[in-house]
Amino acid sequence: MRYSEVVEVCERIERATKRIEMTDLLVYLFKKTPAESIDRVIYLIQGKLYPDFVGIELGIAEKLAIRAISHAYGISHDEVADAFKKMGDLGEVVRKFAHSRRQKALFTNPLTVERVYEVLDRIARTSGAGSQDAKIKMLSGLLTDSTPDEAKYIVRTVTGKMRLGIADMTILDALTLAYTADKENRKYVERAYNLCSDLGEIAKTLASEGIEGVKKYRIRVGRPVRMMLAQRMSNAGEILRKLGGNAACEWKYDGERIQIHKKGDDVVLFSRRLENITSQYPDVCDMVRAHVRCDDAIIEGECVAVHPESGELLPFQELMHRRRKHGIEEAVKKFPASIFMFDALYIDGNDLIEKPYMIRRKCLEDIVEESEQIRVTEMIISDDVDEIERFFHRAIEAGCEGLILKATEGIYQAGARGWLWIKLKRSYQAKMIEPIDVVVVGAFHGRGRRSGTYGALLVAVYDRENDVFTTISKVGSGFKDEDLEILPEMLAPYRISHMHPRVKSEMQADVWFSPSVVMEIIGDELTLSPIHTTAFGKIRENAGIAVRFPRFTGRWRHDKSPEDATTVDEIVEMYKSQLKTIA
Ligand code: AMP
């Protein structure tokens, strides 16, 4: 398949203004892609070579890409670097230079998806001494054979900055339509995706075996399962009613969710975004080898930093010291971790996903031999609001965020934020003391002391029903000088020329971003607003919900994907319970 066919669709997606246009364009692309290349096309349009859990990243530094561009077109390094400074998008820079070299590209063989993929794969796998020069050579070779538009996407792909914001859910929609022509099949495709987390593999199965192949999917050790998430409510009584009268009430630890895959002594850890984070937690791997009594397992828990002297639970932030390539050993010593296990999805040949929670928990307790560092979560089964509230206060005192109440009979709903797990965090009261996670979708230029950086960010929550992001606030407070300084550079990779098709905003930002970066904010309360689009018309006609006096809490949530941000439903729930407490 010609690479130009993929690039042409990417160009059109970049200009799209509605999500539905993105889906239609993807259907068109998938239909004309031959079965043997469909997985590669899917990875490439998302700027990847493999699903995230494989852990092979292109991630070529911009500096290196600049050298390759200068090499490919015989232009001085400074000229390329200057153009990059002015234009801010290396993809557009290379297109400009490639344009002036157009003649040459016309004489070469057209690039194929297979060749582009193969060269990029070699670039990603080259390491060690001399690897930089080798990478530059391979990349510039590819660029010399590219048309200007192809060069643009090759550079964007290698630098990991596609700027298209094609979400997994949009791809699932398009795959269903392209291969089965029946929207009803979407649920099977999504189920398979929830169990294997690999869009390329699913596309291949659809292309070769059709929907029946996809229906056969089962959970496998080594393949991360998309994690089950929780809804949120603010009142224990209401949660109990929702869960049918009683619940398994557990402490909600403030750490990092980890899905552990064990095959004998091989232990692999996945983050909530399904990245392979095994190397960040050598201590957790050792604990699992020593204290989990079974051959094969997929189990989940929350990893929490503990104070080395006092043994107290520390906030999530302390674990972020482990997000690095070198110096993990020191971080492990300085910030030791404990893991609190809460679920079992698979043990020694038994798929537990569809089993009731109490059975999964029992299976978990049977294989975890508890020690200081590895335990199962604190839990009570209760139907009594007073008892649950007392348990809640104990959790808060111990440094937890609150409780998660779980349906005792509930299955493991992979990939869903359903009503079988419900968070009970500190009550919202009249004041909004509960922070929310929002996605940066735009920015406003700063003035005075903030000139040269952004003065405020336009942030949004996730509308799960429509798979879009609706604005909830313009945040300018709570940023430290260090935060402000890094803002433009940190957000540059996501900058786009117009409002992203998956963003709904009435406010005109100076700069737009594809929804990627998640941050935590807090405000005084939620109010009705004519300008923000969150829950627009749901509470009152012609009004949405906004955060009053919003402030950044200082927490970037790089562990969350934009679809993990607070949802519109949660905001509506918070708004309603706020009214109740005021009344
Ligand atoms: P949130 O991040 O606010 O959506 O809350 C859900 C997260 O709480 C999960 O993804 C886990 O990382 C974390 N968590 C902490 N304790 C528990 C628990 N006992 N059961 C399930 N999840 C927990």
PDB file of C-alpha atoms in Angstrom, residues 432 472 524-530 532 534 539 543-549 571 575 578:
ATOM      1  CA  MET A 432     -15.952  22.312  46.335  1.00  0.00           C
ATOM      2  CA  ILE A 472     -15.391  23.736  32.341  1.00  0.00           C
ATOM      3  CA  ASP A 524     -14.589  27.018  45.407  1.00  0.00           C
ATOM      4  CA  GLU A 525     -17.737  25.573  43.922  1.00  0.00           C
ATOM      5  CA  LEU A 526     -19.471  24.561  40.720  1.00  0.00           C
ATOM      6  CA  THR A 527     -21.669  27.243  39.176  1.00  0.00           C
ATOM      7  CA  LEU A 528     -23.890  27.630  36.141  1.00  0.00           C
ATOM      8  CA  SER A 529     -22.237  29.369  33.231  1.00  0.00           C
ATOM      9  CA  PRO A 530     -23.471  30.600  29.871  1.00  0.00           C
ATOM     10  CA  HIS A 532     -18.812  26.727  29.358  1.00  0.00           C
ATOM     11  CA  THR A 534     -20.058  21.052  30.224  1.00  0.00           C
ATOM     12  CA  ILE A 539     -29.328  21.610  34.580  1.00  0.00           C
ATOM     13  CA  ALA A 543     -26.245  27.123  30.660  1.00  0.00           C
ATOM     14  CA  GLY A 544     -23.433  24.742  31.345  1.00  0.00           C
ATOM     15  CA  ILE A 545     -21.434  24.063  34.508  1.00  0.00           C
ATOM     16  CA  ALA A 546     -18.179  25.835  35.392  1.00  0.00           C
ATOM     17  CA  VAL A 547     -15.704  25.808  38.251  1.00  0.00           C
ATOM     18  CA  ARG A 548     -15.721  28.999  40.297  1.00  0.00           C
ATOM     19  CA  PHE A 549     -12.302  30.321  41.373  1.00  0.00           C
ATOM     20  CA  ILE A 571     -19.692  16.887  37.367  1.00  0.00           C
ATOM     21  CA  TYR A 575     -23.288  19.897  41.153  1.00  0.00           C
ATOM     22  CA  GLN A 578     -23.556  20.546  46.253  1.00  0.00           C
TER      23      GLN A 578
END
